CSV table of C-alpha atoms in Angstrom, one decimal:
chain,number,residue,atom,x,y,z
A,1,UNK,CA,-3.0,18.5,-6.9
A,2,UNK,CA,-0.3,15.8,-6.5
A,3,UNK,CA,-0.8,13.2,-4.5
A,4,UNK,CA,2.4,13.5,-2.7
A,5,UNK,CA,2.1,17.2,-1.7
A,6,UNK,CA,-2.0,16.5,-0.2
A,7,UNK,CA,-0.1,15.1,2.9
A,8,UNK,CA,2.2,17.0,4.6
A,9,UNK,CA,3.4,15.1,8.2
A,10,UNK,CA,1.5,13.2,10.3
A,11,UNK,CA,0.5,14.6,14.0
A,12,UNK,CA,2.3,12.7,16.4
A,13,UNK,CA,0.6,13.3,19.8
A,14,UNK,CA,-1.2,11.7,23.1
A,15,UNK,CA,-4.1,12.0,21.9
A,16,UNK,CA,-3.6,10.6,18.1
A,17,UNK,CA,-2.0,8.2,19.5
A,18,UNK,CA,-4.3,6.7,21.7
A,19,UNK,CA,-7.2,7.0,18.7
A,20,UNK,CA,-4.6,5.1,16.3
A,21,UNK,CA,-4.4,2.0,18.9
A,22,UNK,CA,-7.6,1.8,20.1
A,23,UNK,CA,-9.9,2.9,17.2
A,24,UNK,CA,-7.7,2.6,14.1
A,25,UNK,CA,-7.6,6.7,13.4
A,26,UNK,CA,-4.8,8.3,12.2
A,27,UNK,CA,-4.4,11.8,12.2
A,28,UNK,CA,-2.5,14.0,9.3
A,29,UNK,CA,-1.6,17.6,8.3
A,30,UNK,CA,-2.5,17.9,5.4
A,31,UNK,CA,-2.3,21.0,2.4
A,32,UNK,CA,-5.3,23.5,3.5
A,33,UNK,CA,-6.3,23.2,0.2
A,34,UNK,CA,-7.2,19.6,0.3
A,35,UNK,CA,-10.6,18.7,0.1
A,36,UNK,CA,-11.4,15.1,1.7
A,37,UNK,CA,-11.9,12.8,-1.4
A,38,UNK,CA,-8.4,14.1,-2.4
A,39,UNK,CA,-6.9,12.8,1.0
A,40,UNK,CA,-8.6,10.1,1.1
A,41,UNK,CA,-7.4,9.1,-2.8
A,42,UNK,CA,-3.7,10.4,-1.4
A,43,UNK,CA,-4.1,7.9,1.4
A,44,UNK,CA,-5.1,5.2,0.0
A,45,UNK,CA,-2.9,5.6,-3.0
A,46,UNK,CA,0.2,5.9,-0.8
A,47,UNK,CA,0.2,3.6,2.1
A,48,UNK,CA,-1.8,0.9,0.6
A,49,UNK,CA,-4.9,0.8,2.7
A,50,UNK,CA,-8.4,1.0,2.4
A,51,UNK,CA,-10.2,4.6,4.1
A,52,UNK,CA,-13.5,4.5,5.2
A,53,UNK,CA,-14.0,7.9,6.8
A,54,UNK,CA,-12.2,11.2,6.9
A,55,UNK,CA,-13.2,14.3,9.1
A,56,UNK,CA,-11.1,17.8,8.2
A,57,UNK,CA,-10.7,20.7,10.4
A,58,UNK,CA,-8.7,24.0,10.0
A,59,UNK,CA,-6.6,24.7,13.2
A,60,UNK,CA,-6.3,28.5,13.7
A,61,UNK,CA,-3.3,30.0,14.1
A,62,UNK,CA,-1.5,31.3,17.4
A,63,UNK,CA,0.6,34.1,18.2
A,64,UNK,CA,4.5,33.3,19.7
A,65,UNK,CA,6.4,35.5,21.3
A,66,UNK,CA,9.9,35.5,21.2
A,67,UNK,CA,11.5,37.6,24.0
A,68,UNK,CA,9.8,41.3,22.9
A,69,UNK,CA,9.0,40.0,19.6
A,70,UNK,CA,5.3,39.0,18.7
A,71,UNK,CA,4.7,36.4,15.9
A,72,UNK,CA,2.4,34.4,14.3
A,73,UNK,CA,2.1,30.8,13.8
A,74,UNK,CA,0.4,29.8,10.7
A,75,UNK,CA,-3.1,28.5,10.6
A,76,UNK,CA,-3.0,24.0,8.7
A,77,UNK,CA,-5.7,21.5,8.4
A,78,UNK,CA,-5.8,18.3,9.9
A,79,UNK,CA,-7.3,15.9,8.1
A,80,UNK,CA,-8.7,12.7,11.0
A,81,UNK,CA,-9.1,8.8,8.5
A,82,UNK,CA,-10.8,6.4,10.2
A,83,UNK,CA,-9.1,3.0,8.2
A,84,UNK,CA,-10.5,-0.5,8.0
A,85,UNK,CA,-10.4,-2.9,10.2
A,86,UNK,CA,-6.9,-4.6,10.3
A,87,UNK,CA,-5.0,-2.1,8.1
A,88,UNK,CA,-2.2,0.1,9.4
A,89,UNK,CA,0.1,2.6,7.9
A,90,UNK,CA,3.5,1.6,8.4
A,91,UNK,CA,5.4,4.8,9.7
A,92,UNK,CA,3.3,4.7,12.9
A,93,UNK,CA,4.6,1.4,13.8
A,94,UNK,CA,7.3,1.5,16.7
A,95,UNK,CA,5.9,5.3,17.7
C-alpha cells in the first residue's frame, strides 16, 4: 500500500485535541486496511517524526436520516500515535 493513501485526514475534535497538547497524541483516519506498522512507517515517513506507539480501532458505522430518507454512514479506522517527546506534526499547529 502507498504511503500516501495509509492516511486519510486527521480527526480534528475536543477530545484529540486536548490529547495532542497535553500528551503528544495525535489522532488519524486512516485506510481500514492499514495495519499499524504500515501507519506508523506512513507517519514517520511523512511528517518527519519519530512514533512510539499506535492503537487502531474500527468506528462503526451510523445511520442518517435525511427528511424520510434512511442512510448509512460508512464504517473508518482511526488509528491513535503516541509521538516522542518534543516532536510535532506541523498541520496541527495553529488548530
Amino acid at each position: 500500500m502507498n504511503l500516501h493513501e495509509v492516511i486519510r485526514r486527521p480527526v480534528l475534535t475536543e477530545k484529540s485535541n486536548i490529547a495532542r497538547e497535553e500528551r503528544n497524541i495525535v489522532t488519524l483516519a486512516v485506510d481500514p486496511r492499514a495495519n499499524k506498522n504500515e501507519i506508523r512507517q506512513a507517519v514517520e515517513t511523512l511528517f518527519n517524526v519519530k512514533v512510539l506507539d499506535v492503537r487502531t480501532m474500527r468506528m462503526p458505522r451510523k445511520s442518517k436520516r435525511v427528511g424520510k430518507f434512511l442512510g448509512r454512514k460508512p464504517e473508518w479506522k482511526k488509528a491513535i500515535v503516541l509521538l516522542a517527546q518534543g516532536q510535532t506534526i506541523e498541520f496541527f499547529e495553529g488548530v
